Tab-separated table of C-alpha atoms and ligand atoms in Angstrom:
chain	number	residue	atom	x	y	z
Q	1	UNK	CA	-3.700	1.713	-38.551
Q	2	UNK	CA	-4.825	0.038	-41.750
Q	3	UNK	CA	-6.208	1.317	-45.070
Q	4	UNK	CA	-8.096	-0.900	-47.492
Q	5	UNK	CA	-7.691	0.030	-51.174
Q	6	UNK	CA	-10.616	-1.129	-53.319
Q	7	UNK	CA	-9.819	0.325	-56.720
Q	8	UNK	CA	-11.236	-0.911	-60.000
Q	9	UNK	CA	-10.151	0.181	-63.467
Q	10	UNK	CA	-6.896	1.793	-62.311
Q	11	UNK	CA	-3.472	0.361	-61.464
Q	12	UNK	CA	-3.904	-0.611	-57.803
Q	13	UNK	CA	-0.188	-1.366	-57.385
Q	14	UNK	CA	0.685	2.238	-58.242
Q	15	UNK	CA	-1.748	3.434	-55.563
Q	16	UNK	CA	-0.291	0.958	-53.106
Q	17	UNK	CA	3.246	2.270	-53.728
Q	18	UNK	CA	2.062	5.864	-53.450
Q	19	UNK	CA	0.267	5.407	-50.115
Q	20	UNK	CA	3.215	3.438	-48.725
Q	21	UNK	CA	5.703	6.110	-49.728
Q	22	UNK	CA	3.629	8.948	-48.220
Q	23	UNK	CA	2.674	7.043	-45.063
Q	24	UNK	CA	5.205	4.275	-44.391
Q	25	UNK	CA	3.731	3.631	-40.920
Q	26	UNK	CA	0.267	2.727	-42.201
Q	27	UNK	CA	-0.632	-0.821	-43.203
Q	28	UNK	CA	-2.028	-0.841	-46.747
Q	29	UNK	CA	-4.233	-3.738	-47.807
Q	30	UNK	CA	-5.707	-4.516	-51.250
Q	31	UNK	CA	-9.182	-5.745	-52.025
Q	32	UNK	CA	-8.695	-9.107	-53.671
Q	33	UNK	CA	-5.592	-10.056	-51.670
Q	34	UNK	CA	-5.752	-13.622	-50.368
Q	35	UNK	CA	-4.640	-12.664	-46.834
Q	36	UNK	CA	-7.065	-9.767	-46.263
Q	37	UNK	CA	-7.567	-8.877	-42.594
Q	38	UNK	CA	-10.861	-6.969	-42.765
Q	39	UNK	CA	-11.215	-6.584	-38.994
Q	40	UNK	CA	-8.039	-4.463	-38.979
Q	41	UNK	CA	-9.335	-1.974	-41.554
Q	42	UNK	CA	-9.847	1.583	-40.241
Q	43	UNK	CA	-10.405	3.449	-43.510
Q	44	UNK	CA	-11.473	2.508	-47.030
Q	45	UNK	CA	-10.189	4.126	-50.220
Q	46	UNK	CA	-12.466	3.451	-53.159
Q	47	UNK	CA	-12.889	3.856	-56.892
Q	48	UNK	CA	-15.328	1.536	-58.692
Q	49	UNK	CA	-14.991	-0.633	-55.608
Q	50	UNK	CA	-16.285	-4.132	-55.009
Q	51	UNK	CA	-19.899	-3.867	-53.684
Q	52	UNK	CA	-20.353	-5.252	-50.184
Q	53	UNK	CA	-16.651	-5.203	-49.327
Q	54	UNK	CA	-16.751	-2.322	-46.831
Q	55	UNK	CA	-19.769	-3.884	-45.078
Q	56	UNK	CA	-17.429	-6.701	-44.050
Q	57	UNK	CA	-15.045	-4.323	-42.209
Q	58	UNK	CA	-16.378	-4.226	-38.621
Q	59	UNK	CA	-14.078	-1.419	-37.421
Q	60	UNK	CA	-14.357	0.870	-40.445
Q	61	UNK	CA	-14.319	4.601	-39.577
Q	62	UNK	CA	-14.815	6.179	-43.029
Q	63	UNK	CA	-14.609	5.598	-46.780
Q	64	UNK	CA	-12.785	8.010	-49.105
Q	65	UNK	CA	-13.785	8.317	-52.760
Q	66	UNK	CA	-10.806	8.694	-55.086
Q	67	UNK	CA	-12.626	11.393	-56.991
Q	68	UNK	CA	-15.056	14.296	-56.758
Q	69	UNK	CA	-18.001	12.060	-57.657
Q	70	UNK	CA	-19.322	9.405	-55.288
Q	71	UNK	CA	-21.953	7.774	-57.528
Q	72	UNK	CA	-19.716	4.687	-57.762
Q	73	UNK	CA	-20.014	4.250	-53.964
Q	74	UNK	CA	-23.732	5.071	-53.839
Q	75	UNK	CA	-24.344	2.066	-56.097
Q	76	UNK	CA	-23.192	-0.240	-53.264
Q	77	UNK	CA	-26.437	-1.381	-51.581
Q	78	UNK	CA	-24.482	-2.555	-48.527
Q	79	UNK	CA	-22.434	0.582	-47.975
Q	80	UNK	CA	-22.020	0.751	-44.177
Q	81	UNK	CA	-23.233	3.711	-42.148
Q	82	UNK	CA	-19.878	5.506	-41.852
Q	83	UNK	CA	-18.837	8.934	-43.206
Q	84	UNK	CA	-18.219	8.971	-46.960
Q	85	UNK	CA	-15.741	11.639	-48.033
Q	86	UNK	CA	-15.043	12.964	-51.504
Q	87	UNK	CA	-12.072	14.734	-53.006
Q	88	UNK	CA	-12.192	18.500	-53.232
Q	89	UNK	CA	-8.881	19.575	-54.666
Q	90	UNK	CA	-7.973	22.946	-56.221
Q	91	UNK	CA	-5.794	21.131	-58.767
Q	92	UNK	CA	-8.798	19.079	-59.976
Q	93	UNK	CA	-11.050	22.132	-59.964
Q	94	UNK	CA	-8.613	24.101	-62.133
Q	95	UNK	CA	-8.346	21.231	-64.609
Q	96	UNK	CA	-12.135	21.117	-64.930
Q	97	UNK	CA	-12.281	24.872	-65.426
Q	98	UNK	CA	-9.680	24.551	-68.198
Q	99	UNK	CA	-11.749	21.856	-69.941
Q	100	UNK	CA	-15.065	23.704	-69.626
Q	101	UNK	CA	-13.533	26.984	-70.792
Q	102	UNK	CA	-11.858	25.233	-73.725
Q	103	UNK	CA	-15.143	23.658	-74.820
Q	104	UNK	CA	-17.130	26.882	-74.487
Q	105	UNK	CA	-14.500	28.708	-76.539
Q	106	UNK	CA	-14.351	25.978	-79.212
Q	107	UNK	CA	-18.066	26.492	-79.869
Q	108	UNK	CA	-18.072	30.246	-79.379
Q	109	UNK	CA	-15.119	30.737	-81.791
Q	110	UNK	CA	-16.567	28.211	-84.317
Q	111	UNK	CA	-13.437	26.075	-84.225
Q	112	UNK	CA	-14.883	23.117	-86.144
Q	113	UNK	CA	-15.639	25.387	-89.140
Q	114	UNK	CA	-12.136	26.837	-88.927
Q	115	UNK	CA	-10.632	23.327	-88.807
Q	116	UNK	CA	-12.562	22.386	-91.952
Q	117	UNK	CA	-11.494	25.607	-93.671
Q	118	UNK	CA	-7.854	25.014	-92.772
Q	119	UNK	CA	-7.928	21.491	-94.230
Q	120	UNK	CA	-9.461	22.893	-97.424
Q	121	UNK	CA	-6.832	25.723	-97.571
Q	122	UNK	CA	-9.798	28.071	-97.463
Q	123	UNK	CA	-9.003	31.577	-96.073
Q	124	UNK	CA	-12.545	31.897	-94.731
Q	125	UNK	CA	-13.586	35.125	-93.059
Q	126	UNK	CA	-16.170	33.930	-90.533
Q	127	UNK	CA	-18.290	36.511	-88.759
Q	128	UNK	CA	-17.494	36.423	-85.025
Q	129	UNK	CA	-19.633	37.798	-82.226
Q	130	UNK	CA	-18.310	38.747	-78.800
Q	131	UNK	CA	-18.549	36.730	-75.578
Q	132	UNK	CA	-20.985	39.147	-73.987
Q	133	UNK	CA	-23.536	38.162	-76.646
Q	134	UNK	CA	-23.471	34.533	-75.449
Q	135	UNK	CA	-25.404	33.187	-72.471
Q	136	UNK	CA	-23.743	30.264	-70.704
Q	137	UNK	CA	-25.800	28.270	-68.183
Q	138	UNK	CA	-24.133	25.924	-65.729
Q	139	UNK	CA	-26.089	23.030	-64.206
Q	140	UNK	CA	-24.487	22.560	-60.776
Q	141	UNK	CA	-22.845	25.357	-58.841
Q	142	UNK	CA	-20.669	23.291	-56.532
Q	143	UNK	CA	-16.895	23.397	-56.282
Q	144	UNK	CA	-16.495	22.824	-60.013
Q	145	UNK	CA	-19.444	24.794	-61.387
Q	146	UNK	CA	-18.655	27.939	-59.389
Q	147	UNK	CA	-15.056	28.071	-60.571
Q	148	UNK	CA	-15.991	27.584	-64.236
Q	149	UNK	CA	-18.686	30.247	-63.857
Q	150	UNK	CA	-16.150	32.679	-62.433
Q	151	UNK	CA	-13.640	32.232	-65.278
Q	152	UNK	CA	-16.309	32.349	-68.013
Q	153	UNK	CA	-17.785	35.521	-66.514
Q	154	UNK	CA	-14.324	37.095	-66.537
Q	155	UNK	CA	-14.063	36.254	-70.249
Q	156	UNK	CA	-17.241	38.280	-70.718
Q	157	UNK	CA	-19.908	35.585	-71.136
Q	158	UNK	CA	-23.312	36.147	-69.539
Q	159	UNK	CA	-23.266	33.371	-66.958
Q	160	UNK	CA	-26.090	31.846	-64.949
Q	161	UNK	CA	-26.183	28.740	-62.797
Q	162	UNK	CA	-28.764	26.240	-61.609
Q	163	UNK	CA	-28.469	24.408	-58.314
Q	164	UNK	CA	-30.642	22.936	-55.611
Q	165	UNK	CA	-30.256	25.998	-53.368
Q	166	UNK	CA	-30.108	29.658	-54.413
Q	167	UNK	CA	-26.643	31.244	-54.528
Q	168	UNK	CA	-25.454	34.800	-53.991
Q	169	UNK	CA	-22.498	35.027	-56.361
Q	170	UNK	CA	-21.544	38.445	-57.745
Q	171	UNK	CA	-22.032	38.640	-61.518
Q	172	UNK	CA	-23.943	35.367	-61.750
Q	173	UNK	CA	-27.691	34.832	-62.130
Q	174	UNK	CA	-28.699	32.053	-59.782
Q	175	UNK	CA	-31.647	29.757	-60.524
Q	176	UNK	CA	-32.656	27.054	-58.068
Q	177	UNK	CA	-34.802	23.955	-57.987
Q	178	UNK	CA	-37.228	22.379	-60.420
Q	179	UNK	CA	-39.476	25.474	-60.442
Q	180	UNK	CA	-36.748	27.658	-61.947
Q	181	UNK	CA	-35.218	25.165	-64.365
Q	182	UNK	CA	-37.288	26.192	-67.394
Q	183	UNK	CA	-36.484	29.896	-66.933
Q	184	UNK	CA	-32.793	29.013	-66.654
Q	185	UNK	CA	-32.927	26.938	-69.854
Q	186	UNK	CA	-34.833	29.627	-71.754
Q	187	UNK	CA	-31.948	32.098	-71.232
Q	188	UNK	CA	-29.155	29.605	-72.058
Q	189	UNK	CA	-27.258	29.317	-75.366
Q	190	UNK	CA	-24.464	27.052	-74.096
Q	191	UNK	CA	-25.423	24.582	-71.366
Q	192	UNK	CA	-22.657	23.104	-69.195
Q	193	UNK	CA	-23.471	20.145	-66.932
Q	194	UNK	CA	-21.409	19.792	-63.753
Q	195	UNK	CA	-23.995	17.996	-61.652
Q	196	UNK	CA	-23.349	14.918	-59.530
Q	197	UNK	CA	-25.072	11.717	-60.641
Q	198	UNK	CA	-27.954	11.066	-58.232
Q	199	UNK	CA	-31.442	9.590	-58.657
Q	200	UNK	CA	-32.641	13.161	-59.363
Q	201	UNK	CA	-30.120	13.895	-62.112
Q	202	UNK	CA	-30.210	10.589	-64.018
Q	203	UNK	CA	-31.210	11.329	-67.616
Q	204	UNK	CA	-31.639	15.073	-66.988
Q	205	UNK	CA	-29.969	15.859	-70.345
Q	206	UNK	CA	-32.817	14.685	-72.557
Q	207	UNK	CA	-34.716	15.849	-75.634
Q	208	UNK	CA	-37.382	17.667	-73.610
Q	209	UNK	CA	-34.709	19.698	-71.811
Q	210	UNK	CA	-32.831	20.440	-75.055
Q	211	UNK	CA	-36.015	21.786	-76.649
Q	212	UNK	CA	-36.378	24.322	-73.808
Q	213	UNK	CA	-32.954	25.917	-74.392
Q	214	UNK	CA	-32.716	29.338	-76.066
Q	215	UNK	CA	-32.652	29.440	-79.870
Q	216	UNK	CA	-31.964	33.163	-80.195
Q	217	UNK	CA	-28.204	33.119	-79.548
Q	218	UNK	CA	-25.562	33.838	-82.192
Q	219	UNK	CA	-24.952	30.124	-82.875
Q	220	UNK	CA	-28.576	29.737	-84.030
Q	221	UNK	CA	-29.219	26.706	-81.808
Q	222	UNK	CA	-28.001	25.661	-78.371
Q	223	UNK	CA	-24.897	23.714	-77.426
Q	224	UNK	CA	-24.537	21.219	-74.584
Q	225	UNK	CA	-21.321	20.418	-72.729
Q	226	UNK	CA	-21.333	17.491	-70.283
Q	227	UNK	CA	-18.509	16.724	-67.857
Q	228	UNK	CA	-20.761	15.460	-65.045
Q	229	UNK	CA	-21.510	11.794	-65.587
Q	230	UNK	CA	-22.694	9.756	-68.562
Q	231	UNK	CA	-25.779	8.619	-66.659
Q	232	UNK	CA	-27.092	12.183	-66.842
Q	233	UNK	CA	-27.404	12.080	-70.629
Q	234	UNK	CA	-29.913	10.233	-72.802
Q	235	UNK	CA	-27.569	9.502	-75.665
Q	236	UNK	CA	-30.227	8.650	-78.247
Q	237	UNK	CA	-31.830	12.036	-77.492
Q	238	UNK	CA	-28.529	13.873	-78.003
Q	239	UNK	CA	-28.069	12.236	-81.409
Q	240	UNK	CA	-31.666	12.962	-82.395
Q	241	UNK	CA	-31.360	16.604	-81.270
Q	242	UNK	CA	-28.056	17.084	-83.120
Q	243	UNK	CA	-29.467	15.539	-86.272
Q	244	UNK	CA	-32.746	17.486	-86.312
Q	245	UNK	CA	-31.124	20.826	-85.391
Q	246	UNK	CA	-32.559	21.105	-81.877
Q	247	UNK	CA	-28.917	21.220	-80.792
Q	248	UNK	CA	-26.148	23.000	-82.680
Q	249	UNK	CA	-23.359	20.868	-81.177
Q	250	UNK	CA	-22.213	18.929	-78.130
Q	251	UNK	CA	-19.026	18.450	-76.117
Q	252	UNK	CA	-19.043	15.179	-74.204
Q	253	UNK	CA	-16.449	13.912	-71.746
Q	254	UNK	CA	-18.613	11.233	-70.116
Q	255	UNK	CA	-20.756	8.418	-71.503
Q	256	UNK	CA	-23.302	5.810	-70.441
Q	257	UNK	CA	-20.756	3.129	-71.241
Q	258	UNK	CA	-17.067	3.791	-70.685
Q	259	UNK	CA	-14.851	3.158	-72.543
Q	260	UNK	CA	-17.147	4.259	-75.361
Q	261	UNK	CA	-17.838	1.406	-77.819
Q	262	UNK	CA	-15.752	1.652	-80.984
Q	263	UNK	CA	-18.936	1.666	-83.102
Q	264	UNK	CA	-20.561	4.538	-81.183
Q	265	UNK	CA	-21.899	7.206	-83.569
Q	266	UNK	CA	-20.420	9.883	-81.288
Q	267	UNK	CA	-16.837	9.200	-82.425
Q	268	UNK	CA	-17.323	10.479	-85.953
Q	269	UNK	CA	-20.262	12.807	-85.461
Q	270	UNK	CA	-19.423	16.149	-87.123
Q	271	UNK	CA	-21.202	18.120	-84.401
Q	272	UNK	CA	-19.520	16.433	-81.438
Q	273	UNK	CA	-16.319	17.199	-79.579
Q	274	UNK	CA	-15.501	14.057	-77.607
Q	275	UNK	CA	-12.942	13.479	-74.851
Q	276	UNK	CA	-12.440	10.158	-73.011
Q	277	UNK	CA	-13.491	11.083	-69.460
Q	278	UNK	CA	-10.402	13.135	-68.740
Q	279	UNK	CA	-11.852	16.590	-68.211
Q	280	UNK	CA	-10.486	16.724	-64.686
Q	281	UNK	CA	-8.324	13.859	-63.630
Q	282	UNK	CA	-7.247	14.057	-60.026
Q	283	UNK	CA	-3.490	14.157	-59.490
Q	284	UNK	CA	-2.762	10.890	-57.627
Q	285	UNK	CA	-0.202	12.487	-55.289
Q	286	UNK	CA	-2.646	15.270	-54.368
Q	287	UNK	CA	-5.414	12.762	-53.631
Q	288	UNK	CA	-3.133	10.585	-51.565
Q	289	UNK	CA	-1.933	13.511	-49.434
Q	290	UNK	CA	-5.485	14.852	-49.175
Q	291	UNK	CA	-6.732	11.524	-47.764
Q	292	UNK	CA	-3.813	11.059	-45.382
Q	293	UNK	CA	-4.163	14.652	-44.118
Q	294	UNK	CA	-7.867	14.069	-43.475
Q	295	UNK	CA	-7.136	10.857	-41.587
Q	296	UNK	CA	-4.476	12.569	-39.456
Q	297	UNK	CA	-6.871	15.431	-38.654
Q	298	UNK	CA	-9.698	13.049	-37.770
Q	299	UNK	CA	-7.414	10.999	-35.528
Q	300	UNK	CA	-6.526	14.283	-33.732
Q	301	UNK	CA	-10.228	14.785	-33.073
Q	302	UNK	CA	-11.081	17.195	-35.894
Q	303	UNK	CA	-14.198	16.693	-38.033
Q	304	UNK	CA	-13.995	15.357	-41.587
Q	305	UNK	CA	-14.228	17.815	-44.482
Q	306	UNK	CA	-16.205	17.258	-47.710
Q	307	UNK	CA	-18.513	14.692	-46.208
Q	308	UNK	CA	-21.197	13.361	-48.540
Q	309	UNK	CA	-24.808	13.990	-47.540
Q	310	UNK	CA	-26.239	10.483	-47.787
Q	311	UNK	CA	-29.785	11.814	-48.203
Q	312	UNK	CA	-29.001	13.837	-51.361
Q	313	UNK	CA	-26.266	11.454	-52.569
Q	314	UNK	CA	-23.564	14.088	-53.211
M	1	NAP	N1	-15.524	14.462	-66.075
M	1	NAP	C1	-14.635	14.521	-65.095
M	1	NAP	O1	-13.431	14.339	-65.302
M	1	NAP	C2	-15.100	14.845	-63.707
M	1	NAP	C3	-14.164	15.138	-62.715
M	1	NAP	C4	-14.599	15.496	-61.459
M	1	NAP	C5	-15.951	15.550	-61.186
M	1	NAP	N2	-16.840	15.255	-62.156
M	1	NAP	C6	-18.290	15.325	-61.883
M	1	NAP	O2	-18.617	16.646	-61.461
M	1	NAP	C7	-19.602	16.537	-60.436
M	1	NAP	C8	-19.715	17.830	-59.650
M	1	NAP	O3	-18.585	17.982	-58.802
M	1	NAP	P1	-18.549	19.124	-57.666
M	1	NAP	O4	-17.321	18.894	-56.884
M	1	NAP	O5	-18.772	20.466	-58.256
M	1	NAP	O6	-19.859	18.720	-56.819
M	1	NAP	P2	-20.550	19.522	-55.633
M	1	NAP	O7	-19.597	20.489	-55.022
M	1	NAP	O8	-21.193	18.502	-54.761
M	1	NAP	O9	-21.673	20.383	-56.361
M	1	NAP	C9	-22.820	19.796	-56.903
M	1	NAP	C10	-23.732	20.907	-57.403
M	1	NAP	O10	-24.848	20.310	-58.052
M	1	NAP	C11	-26.051	20.843	-57.494
M	1	NAP	N3	-27.088	19.818	-57.494
M	1	NAP	C12	-27.006	18.530	-57.090
M	1	NAP	N4	-28.186	17.902	-57.260
M	1	NAP	C13	-29.048	18.820	-57.778
M	1	NAP	C14	-30.393	18.791	-58.163
M	1	NAP	N5	-31.135	17.674	-58.050
M	1	NAP	N6	-30.938	19.926	-58.637
M	1	NAP	C15	-30.225	21.056	-58.747
M	1	NAP	N7	-28.919	21.161	-58.404
M	1	NAP	C16	-28.340	20.042	-57.926
M	1	NAP	C17	-25.694	21.223	-56.062
M	1	NAP	O11	-26.624	22.171	-55.565
M	1	NAP	P3	-26.436	22.847	-54.108
M	1	NAP	O12	-25.229	23.750	-54.235
M	1	NAP	O13	-27.669	23.628	-53.894
M	1	NAP	O14	-26.202	21.713	-53.150
M	1	NAP	C18	-24.276	21.782	-56.265
M	1	NAP	O15	-24.355	23.123	-56.684
M	1	NAP	C19	-19.144	15.312	-59.648
M	1	NAP	O16	-20.183	14.744	-58.888
M	1	NAP	C20	-18.679	14.379	-60.750
M	1	NAP	O17	-19.760	13.561	-61.180
M	1	NAP	C21	-16.457	14.902	-63.404
């Protein structure tokens, strides 16, 4: 059996060593190697992979994304008609929930004002409201959105979610589809985006959407938190909305261009918390085992798990 690693932006040799140590009997090939034997490839493992490469593997059975998102694969116009699988890993989910909860709490507990006060040696007594006075809205109620919603609800926030299909989740108000988006926004003080990047979600975080968020919460204006993908945000609109008060603040983990340019206004913006696309890194060992377990199960005749729906793109 042979695996083809097509990994851009990360250290491919480290992945090679990891797969070889977990599965010494499997032949591991690298995209870019001079002696590639594409006809031997059974499975592809991809992150920011070379477009068209998998189309040249005549015996390919499936392609695994090295991450929860598959937008990097969907950009390949020649992606062959084989199952595309994505990572669903409790370790990754918990890391995302940590990041989302941290960001919600930073805004809720007015941490940037407290940081300023500390630097000025100012013993400032800020008024603080309770979590149950704050309405959090989560765009995307998949593996990641549901877990963040659960933890935030347990902290006392009023939590609602928006997804393509209606959900029955105790303690959570579910809104679904384009028809219910405005009602969801109108009850949201802190908006969290955990959507996949698809043609339908490109640019969804724009000025028009920001202006539909609630303005009656304790922060005085809404906050956005994006850990989905940079392509979902119109960055000029975020800056405009922060500067004219349509938005109170933003937490951004993802950007249109990554790494973010050193002259981006986001770096120093006083209303922005910025992290360099690390909200939920997947543990390499977990991903490696996850993929090898899936391959072993499939070879035993079991169906793949976490298969991407190629019509919706996630
Ligand atoms: N920043 C990071 O470090 C990081 C790490 C991991 C993942 N991510 C991002 O997080 C995304 C979400 O991951 P996940 O595992 O939670 O995905 P998922 O399980 O596939 O869930 C996606 C959710 O989005 C909803 N959705 C998709 N398209 C929609 C649309 N057009 N309108 C309304 N709802 C829509 C889905 O609705 P239904 O439930 O009705 O299908 C589902 O609830 C990934 O795609 C990736 O881009 C970021």
